[in-house]
PDB file of C-alpha atoms in Angstrom:
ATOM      1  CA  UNK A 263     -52.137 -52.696  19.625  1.00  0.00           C
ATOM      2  CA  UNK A 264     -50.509 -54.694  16.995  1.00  0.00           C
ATOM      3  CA  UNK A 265     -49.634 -57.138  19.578  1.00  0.00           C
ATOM      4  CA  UNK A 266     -52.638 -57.804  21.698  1.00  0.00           C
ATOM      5  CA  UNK A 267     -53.198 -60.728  19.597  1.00  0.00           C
ATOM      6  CA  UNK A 268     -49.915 -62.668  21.572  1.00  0.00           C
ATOM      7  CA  UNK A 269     -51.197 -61.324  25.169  1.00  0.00           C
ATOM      8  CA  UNK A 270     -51.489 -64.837  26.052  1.00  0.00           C
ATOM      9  CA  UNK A 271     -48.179 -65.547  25.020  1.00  0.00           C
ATOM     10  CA  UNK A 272     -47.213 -62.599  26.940  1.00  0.00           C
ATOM     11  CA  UNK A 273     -48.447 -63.781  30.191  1.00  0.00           C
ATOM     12  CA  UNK A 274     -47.647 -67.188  29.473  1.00  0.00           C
ATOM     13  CA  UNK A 275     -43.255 -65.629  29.509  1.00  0.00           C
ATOM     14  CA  UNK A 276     -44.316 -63.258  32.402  1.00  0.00           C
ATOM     15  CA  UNK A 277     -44.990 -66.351  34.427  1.00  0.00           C
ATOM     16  CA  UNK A 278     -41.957 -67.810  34.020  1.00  0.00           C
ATOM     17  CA  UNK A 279     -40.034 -65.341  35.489  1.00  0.00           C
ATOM     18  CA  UNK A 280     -43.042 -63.996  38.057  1.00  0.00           C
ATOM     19  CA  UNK A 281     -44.050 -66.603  39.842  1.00  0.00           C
ATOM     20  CA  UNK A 282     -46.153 -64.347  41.795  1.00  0.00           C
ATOM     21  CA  UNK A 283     -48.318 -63.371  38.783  1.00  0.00           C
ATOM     22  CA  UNK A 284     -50.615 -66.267  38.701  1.00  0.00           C
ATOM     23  CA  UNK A 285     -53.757 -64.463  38.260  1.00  0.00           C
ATOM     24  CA  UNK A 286     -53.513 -63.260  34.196  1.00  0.00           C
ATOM     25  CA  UNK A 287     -55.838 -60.138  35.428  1.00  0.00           C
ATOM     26  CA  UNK A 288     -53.204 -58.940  37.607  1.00  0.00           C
ATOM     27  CA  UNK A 289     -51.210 -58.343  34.638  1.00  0.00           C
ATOM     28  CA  UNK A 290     -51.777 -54.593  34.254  1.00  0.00           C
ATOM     29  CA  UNK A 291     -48.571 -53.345  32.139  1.00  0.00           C
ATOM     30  CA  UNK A 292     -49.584 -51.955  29.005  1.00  0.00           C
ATOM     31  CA  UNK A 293     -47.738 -54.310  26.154  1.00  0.00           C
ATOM     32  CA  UNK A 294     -46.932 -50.986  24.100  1.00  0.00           C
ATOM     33  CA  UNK A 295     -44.468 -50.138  26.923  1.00  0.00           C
ATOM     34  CA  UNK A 296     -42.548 -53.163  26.883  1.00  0.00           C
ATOM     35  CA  UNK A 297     -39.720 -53.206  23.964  1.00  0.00           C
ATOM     36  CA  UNK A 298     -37.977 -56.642  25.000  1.00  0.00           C
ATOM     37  CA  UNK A 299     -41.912 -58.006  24.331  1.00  0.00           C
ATOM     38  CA  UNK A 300     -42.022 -56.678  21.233  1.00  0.00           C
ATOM     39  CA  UNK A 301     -38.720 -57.906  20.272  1.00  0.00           C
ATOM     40  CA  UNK A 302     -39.268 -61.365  21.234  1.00  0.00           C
ATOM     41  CA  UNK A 303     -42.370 -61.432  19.060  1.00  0.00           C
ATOM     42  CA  UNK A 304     -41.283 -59.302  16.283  1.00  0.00           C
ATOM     43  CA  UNK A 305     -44.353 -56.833  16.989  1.00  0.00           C
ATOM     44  CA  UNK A 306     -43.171 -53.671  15.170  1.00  0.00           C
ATOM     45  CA  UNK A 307     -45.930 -51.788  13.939  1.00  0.00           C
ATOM     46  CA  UNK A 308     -46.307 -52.117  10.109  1.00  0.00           C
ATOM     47  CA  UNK A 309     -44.437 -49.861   8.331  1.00  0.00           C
ATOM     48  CA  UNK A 310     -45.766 -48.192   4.887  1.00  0.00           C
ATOM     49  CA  UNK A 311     -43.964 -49.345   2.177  1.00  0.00           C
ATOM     50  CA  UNK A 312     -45.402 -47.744  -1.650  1.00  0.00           C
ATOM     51  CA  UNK A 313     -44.357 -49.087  -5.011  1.00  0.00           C
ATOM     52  CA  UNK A 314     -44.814 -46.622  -7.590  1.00  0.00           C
ATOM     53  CA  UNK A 315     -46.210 -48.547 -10.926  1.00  0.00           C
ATOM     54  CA  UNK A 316     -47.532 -50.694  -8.565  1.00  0.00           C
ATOM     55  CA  UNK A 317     -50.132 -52.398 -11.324  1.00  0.00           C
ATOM     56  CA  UNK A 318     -47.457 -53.070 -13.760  1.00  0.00           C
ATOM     57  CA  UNK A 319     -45.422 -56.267 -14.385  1.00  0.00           C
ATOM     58  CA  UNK A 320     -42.546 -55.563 -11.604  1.00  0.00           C
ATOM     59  CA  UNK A 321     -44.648 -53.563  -8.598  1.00  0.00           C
ATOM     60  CA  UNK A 322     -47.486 -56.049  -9.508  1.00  0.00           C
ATOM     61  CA  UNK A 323     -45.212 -58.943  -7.496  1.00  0.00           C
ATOM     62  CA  UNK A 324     -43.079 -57.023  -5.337  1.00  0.00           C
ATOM     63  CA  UNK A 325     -46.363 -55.786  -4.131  1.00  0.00           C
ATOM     64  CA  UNK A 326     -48.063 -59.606  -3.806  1.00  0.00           C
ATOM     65  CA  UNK A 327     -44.503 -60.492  -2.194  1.00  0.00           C
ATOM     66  CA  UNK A 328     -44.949 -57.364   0.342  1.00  0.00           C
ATOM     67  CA  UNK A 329     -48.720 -59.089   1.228  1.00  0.00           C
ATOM     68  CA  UNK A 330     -48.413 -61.969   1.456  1.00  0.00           C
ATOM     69  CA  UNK A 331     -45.289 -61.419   3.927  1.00  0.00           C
ATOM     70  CA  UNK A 332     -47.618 -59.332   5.699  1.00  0.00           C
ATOM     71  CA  UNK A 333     -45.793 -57.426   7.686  1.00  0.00           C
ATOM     72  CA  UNK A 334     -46.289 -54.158   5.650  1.00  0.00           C
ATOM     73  CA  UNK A 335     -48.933 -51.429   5.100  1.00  0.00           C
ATOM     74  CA  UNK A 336     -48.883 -51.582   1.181  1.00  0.00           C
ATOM     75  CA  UNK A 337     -50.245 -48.742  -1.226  1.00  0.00           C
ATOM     76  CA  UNK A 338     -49.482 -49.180  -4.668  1.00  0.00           C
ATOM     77  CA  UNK A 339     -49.501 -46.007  -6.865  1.00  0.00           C
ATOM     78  CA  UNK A 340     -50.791 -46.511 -10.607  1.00  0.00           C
ATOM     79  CA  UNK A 341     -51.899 -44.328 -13.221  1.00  0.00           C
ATOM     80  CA  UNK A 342     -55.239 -46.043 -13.036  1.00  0.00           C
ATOM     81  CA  UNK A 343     -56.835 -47.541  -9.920  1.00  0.00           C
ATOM     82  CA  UNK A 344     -60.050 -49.332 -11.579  1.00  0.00           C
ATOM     83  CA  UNK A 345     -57.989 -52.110 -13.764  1.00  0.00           C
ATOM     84  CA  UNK A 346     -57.879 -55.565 -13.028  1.00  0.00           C
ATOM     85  CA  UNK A 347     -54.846 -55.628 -11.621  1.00  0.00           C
ATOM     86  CA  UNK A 348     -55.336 -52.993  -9.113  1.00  0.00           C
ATOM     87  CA  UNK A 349     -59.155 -54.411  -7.812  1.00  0.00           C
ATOM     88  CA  UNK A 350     -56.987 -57.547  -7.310  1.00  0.00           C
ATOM     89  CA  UNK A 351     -54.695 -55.771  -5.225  1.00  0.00           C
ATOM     90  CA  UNK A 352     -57.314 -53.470  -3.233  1.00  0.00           C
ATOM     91  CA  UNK A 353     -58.986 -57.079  -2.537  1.00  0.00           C
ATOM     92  CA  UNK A 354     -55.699 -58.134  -0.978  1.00  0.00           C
ATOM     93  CA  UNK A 355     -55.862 -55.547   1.391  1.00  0.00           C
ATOM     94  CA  UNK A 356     -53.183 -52.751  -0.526  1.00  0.00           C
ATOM     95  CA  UNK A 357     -53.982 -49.260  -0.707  1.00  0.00           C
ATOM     96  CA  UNK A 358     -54.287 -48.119  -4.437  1.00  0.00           C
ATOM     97  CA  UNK A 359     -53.679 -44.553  -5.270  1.00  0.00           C
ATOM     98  CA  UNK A 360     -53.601 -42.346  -8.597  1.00  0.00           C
ATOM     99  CA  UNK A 361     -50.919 -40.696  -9.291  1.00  0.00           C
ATOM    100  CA  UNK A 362     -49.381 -38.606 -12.473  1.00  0.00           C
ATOM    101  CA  UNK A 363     -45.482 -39.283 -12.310  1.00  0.00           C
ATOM    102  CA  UNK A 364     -45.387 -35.477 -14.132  1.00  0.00           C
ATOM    103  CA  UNK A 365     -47.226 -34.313 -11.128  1.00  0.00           C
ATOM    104  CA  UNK A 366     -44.477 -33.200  -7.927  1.00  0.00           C
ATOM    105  CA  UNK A 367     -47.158 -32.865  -5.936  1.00  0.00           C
ATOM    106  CA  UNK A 368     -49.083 -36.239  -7.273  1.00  0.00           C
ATOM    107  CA  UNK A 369     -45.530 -37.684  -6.075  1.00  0.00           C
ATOM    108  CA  UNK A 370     -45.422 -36.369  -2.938  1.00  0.00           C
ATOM    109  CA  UNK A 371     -48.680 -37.689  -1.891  1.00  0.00           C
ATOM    110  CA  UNK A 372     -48.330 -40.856  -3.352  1.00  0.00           C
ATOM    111  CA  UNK A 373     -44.986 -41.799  -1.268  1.00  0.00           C
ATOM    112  CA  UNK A 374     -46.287 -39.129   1.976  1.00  0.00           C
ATOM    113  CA  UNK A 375     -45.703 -41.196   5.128  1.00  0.00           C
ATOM    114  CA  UNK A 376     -43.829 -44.208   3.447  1.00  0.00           C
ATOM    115  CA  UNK A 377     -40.800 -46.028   5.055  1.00  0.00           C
ATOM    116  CA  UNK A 378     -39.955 -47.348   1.927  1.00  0.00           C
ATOM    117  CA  UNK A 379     -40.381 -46.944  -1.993  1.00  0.00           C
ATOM    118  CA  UNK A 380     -39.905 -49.408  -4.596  1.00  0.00           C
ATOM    119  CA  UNK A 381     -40.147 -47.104  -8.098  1.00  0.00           C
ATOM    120  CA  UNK A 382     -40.013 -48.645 -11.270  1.00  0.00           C
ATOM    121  CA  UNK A 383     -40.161 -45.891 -14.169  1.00  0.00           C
ATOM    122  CA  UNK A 384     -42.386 -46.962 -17.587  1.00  0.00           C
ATOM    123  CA  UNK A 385     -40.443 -45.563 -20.480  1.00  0.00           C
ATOM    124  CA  UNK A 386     -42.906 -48.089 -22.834  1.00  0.00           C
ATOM    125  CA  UNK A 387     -45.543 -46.199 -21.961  1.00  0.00           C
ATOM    126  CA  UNK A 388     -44.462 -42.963 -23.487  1.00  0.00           C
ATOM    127  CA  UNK A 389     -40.947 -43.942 -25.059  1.00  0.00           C
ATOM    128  CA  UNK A 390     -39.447 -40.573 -23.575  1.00  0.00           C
ATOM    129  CA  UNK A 391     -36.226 -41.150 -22.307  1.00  0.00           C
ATOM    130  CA  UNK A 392     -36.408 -37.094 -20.770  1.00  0.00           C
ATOM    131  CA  UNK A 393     -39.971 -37.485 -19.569  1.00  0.00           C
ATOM    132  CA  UNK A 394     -39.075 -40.878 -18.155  1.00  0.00           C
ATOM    133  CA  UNK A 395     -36.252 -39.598 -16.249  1.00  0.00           C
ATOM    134  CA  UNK A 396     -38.129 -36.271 -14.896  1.00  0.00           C
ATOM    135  CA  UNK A 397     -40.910 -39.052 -13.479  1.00  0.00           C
ATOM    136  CA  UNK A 398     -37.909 -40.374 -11.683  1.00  0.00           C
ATOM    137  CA  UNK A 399     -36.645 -37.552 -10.379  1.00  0.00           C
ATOM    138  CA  UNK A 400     -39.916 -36.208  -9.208  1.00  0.00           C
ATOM    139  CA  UNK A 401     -40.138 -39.210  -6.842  1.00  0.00           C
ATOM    140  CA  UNK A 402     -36.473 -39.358  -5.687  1.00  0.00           C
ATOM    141  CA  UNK A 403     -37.416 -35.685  -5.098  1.00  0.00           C
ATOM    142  CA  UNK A 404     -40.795 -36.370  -3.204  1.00  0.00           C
ATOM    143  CA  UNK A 405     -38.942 -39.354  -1.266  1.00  0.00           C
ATOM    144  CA  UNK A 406     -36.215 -37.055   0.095  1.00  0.00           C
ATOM    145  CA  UNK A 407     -39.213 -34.400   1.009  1.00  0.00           C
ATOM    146  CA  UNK A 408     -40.941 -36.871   2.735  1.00  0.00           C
ATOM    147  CA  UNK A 409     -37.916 -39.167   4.811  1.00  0.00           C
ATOM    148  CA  UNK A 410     -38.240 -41.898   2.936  1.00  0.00           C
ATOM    149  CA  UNK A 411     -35.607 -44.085   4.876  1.00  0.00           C
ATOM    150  CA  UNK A 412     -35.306 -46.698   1.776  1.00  0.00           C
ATOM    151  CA  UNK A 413     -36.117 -46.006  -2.058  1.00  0.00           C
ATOM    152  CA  UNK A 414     -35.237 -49.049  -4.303  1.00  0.00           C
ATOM    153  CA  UNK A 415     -35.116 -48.124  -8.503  1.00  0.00           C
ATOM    154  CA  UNK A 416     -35.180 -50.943 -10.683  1.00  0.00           C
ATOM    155  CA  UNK A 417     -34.106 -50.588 -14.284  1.00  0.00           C
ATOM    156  CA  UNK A 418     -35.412 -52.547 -17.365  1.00  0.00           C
ATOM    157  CA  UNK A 419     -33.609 -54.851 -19.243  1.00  0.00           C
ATOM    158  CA  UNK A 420     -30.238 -56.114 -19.655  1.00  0.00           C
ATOM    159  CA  UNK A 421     -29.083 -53.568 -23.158  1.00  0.00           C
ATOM    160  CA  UNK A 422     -25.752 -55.645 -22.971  1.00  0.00           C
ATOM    161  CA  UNK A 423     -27.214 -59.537 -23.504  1.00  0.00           C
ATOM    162  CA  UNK A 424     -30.220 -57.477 -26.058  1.00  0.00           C
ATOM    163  CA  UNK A 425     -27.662 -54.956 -28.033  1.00  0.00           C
ATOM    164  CA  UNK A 426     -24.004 -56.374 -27.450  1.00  0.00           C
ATOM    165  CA  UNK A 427     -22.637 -53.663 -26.550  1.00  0.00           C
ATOM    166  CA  UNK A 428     -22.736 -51.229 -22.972  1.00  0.00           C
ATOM    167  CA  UNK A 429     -25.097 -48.854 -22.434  1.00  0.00           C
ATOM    168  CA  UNK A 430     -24.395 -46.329 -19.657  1.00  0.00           C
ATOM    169  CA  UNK A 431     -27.785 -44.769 -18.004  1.00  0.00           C
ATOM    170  CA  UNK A 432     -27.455 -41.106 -17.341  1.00  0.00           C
ATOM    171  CA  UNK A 433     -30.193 -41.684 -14.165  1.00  0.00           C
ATOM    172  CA  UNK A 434     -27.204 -43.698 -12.162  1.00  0.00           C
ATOM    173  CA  UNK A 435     -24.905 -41.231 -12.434  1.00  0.00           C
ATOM    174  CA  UNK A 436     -27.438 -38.095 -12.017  1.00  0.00           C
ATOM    175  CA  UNK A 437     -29.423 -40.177  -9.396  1.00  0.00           C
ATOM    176  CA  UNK A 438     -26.890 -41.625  -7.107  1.00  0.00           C
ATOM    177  CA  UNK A 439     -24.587 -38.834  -6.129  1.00  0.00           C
ATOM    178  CA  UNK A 440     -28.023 -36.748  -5.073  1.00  0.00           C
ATOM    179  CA  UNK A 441     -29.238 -39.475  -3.225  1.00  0.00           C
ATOM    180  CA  UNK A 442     -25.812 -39.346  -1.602  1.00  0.00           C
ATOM    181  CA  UNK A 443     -25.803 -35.610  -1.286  1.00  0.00           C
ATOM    182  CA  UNK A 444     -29.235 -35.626   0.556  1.00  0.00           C
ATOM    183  CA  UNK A 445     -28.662 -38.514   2.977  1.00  0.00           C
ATOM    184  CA  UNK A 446     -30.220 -41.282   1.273  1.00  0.00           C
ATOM    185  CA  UNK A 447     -28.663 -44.466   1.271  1.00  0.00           C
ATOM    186  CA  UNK A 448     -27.376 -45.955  -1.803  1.00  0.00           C
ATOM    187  CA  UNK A 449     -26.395 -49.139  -3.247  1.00  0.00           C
ATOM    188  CA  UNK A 450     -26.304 -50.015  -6.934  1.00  0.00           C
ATOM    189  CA  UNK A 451     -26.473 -53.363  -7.991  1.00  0.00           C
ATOM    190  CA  UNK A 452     -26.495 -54.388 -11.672  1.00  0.00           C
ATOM    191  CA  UNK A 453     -27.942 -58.018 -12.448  1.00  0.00           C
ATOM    192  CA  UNK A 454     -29.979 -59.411 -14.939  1.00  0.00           C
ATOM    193  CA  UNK A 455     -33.340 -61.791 -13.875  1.00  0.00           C
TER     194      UNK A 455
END
């Protein structure tokens, strides 16, 4: 199990409130049927996170921050698996999967099994603000398909400090009232990094 590495531990706290126990073979209790011992060691299993563009700049470090907390199961979907980038990944123990962002079905498979999804859209690779927003909506789509229980969309950059004047995205206001609408929680926050 995830936690057999703490079974010490384990029998180390059973002692101190078993003082019949002495004898670490006599503990028999299978650790997976204990919830107050995975609490107190914070052994959930890992859950599957994906981040879609996971070889570009963004899902590059939200994917290093994911490893290197280590607590996740990463797989980082990219249009192309054999880069740099993504052998760097793979080597850090991520899963790296190809996926077309046209594709429904490429979506669904990419997120399939995911607790969360962290999707950053690439208008610069196509500059297609329609194609740019079905890619987004295909994974939304594929996220509510598949029970995605978080699905975090970052934008790009800040057209108010660049232009001087507001910009209102169309994707909030499409986006937001269907993640409502099919039980996904929302929360839009606008900042600038």
């Amino acid at each position: 199990t995830w936690c057999a590495k703490y079974r010490e531990e384990y029998i180390a706290l059973l002692l101190q409130y078993d003082t019949h126990s002495l004898n670490p073979a006599r503990v028999r209790v299978p650790l997976s049927n204990l919830p107050e011992f995975s609490k107190a060691f914070n052994c959930e299993p890992p859950k599957n996170t994906c981040t879609v563009c996971g070889t570009g700049a963004q899902g590059f470090s939200v994917v290093n921050a994911l490893l290197e907390h280590g607590k996740y199961r990463i797989r980082a979907v990219a249009k192309s698996t054999d880069n740099r980038k993504a052998l760097l990944l793979r080597g850090k123990g991520a899963e790296l999967v190809r996926a077309n962002l046209d594709s429904p079905d490429a979506c669904k498979a990419a997120v399939k099994e995911a607790h969360g999804v962290f999707l950053v859209t690439n208008f610069w690779e196509h500059h297609d603000e329609d194609r740019e927003f079905k890619q987004g909506k295909n994974v939304v789509d594929a996220c509510i398909e598949g029970g995605v229980k978080h699905l975090i969309f970052s934008g790009q950059e800040n057209v108010l400090k660049l232009r001087g004047y507001a910009c209102r995205d169309p994707r909030i206001s499409t986006l937001r009232p269907r993640a409502r609408l099919l039980n996904i929680r929302s929360k839009i926050v606008f900042d600038e990094f």
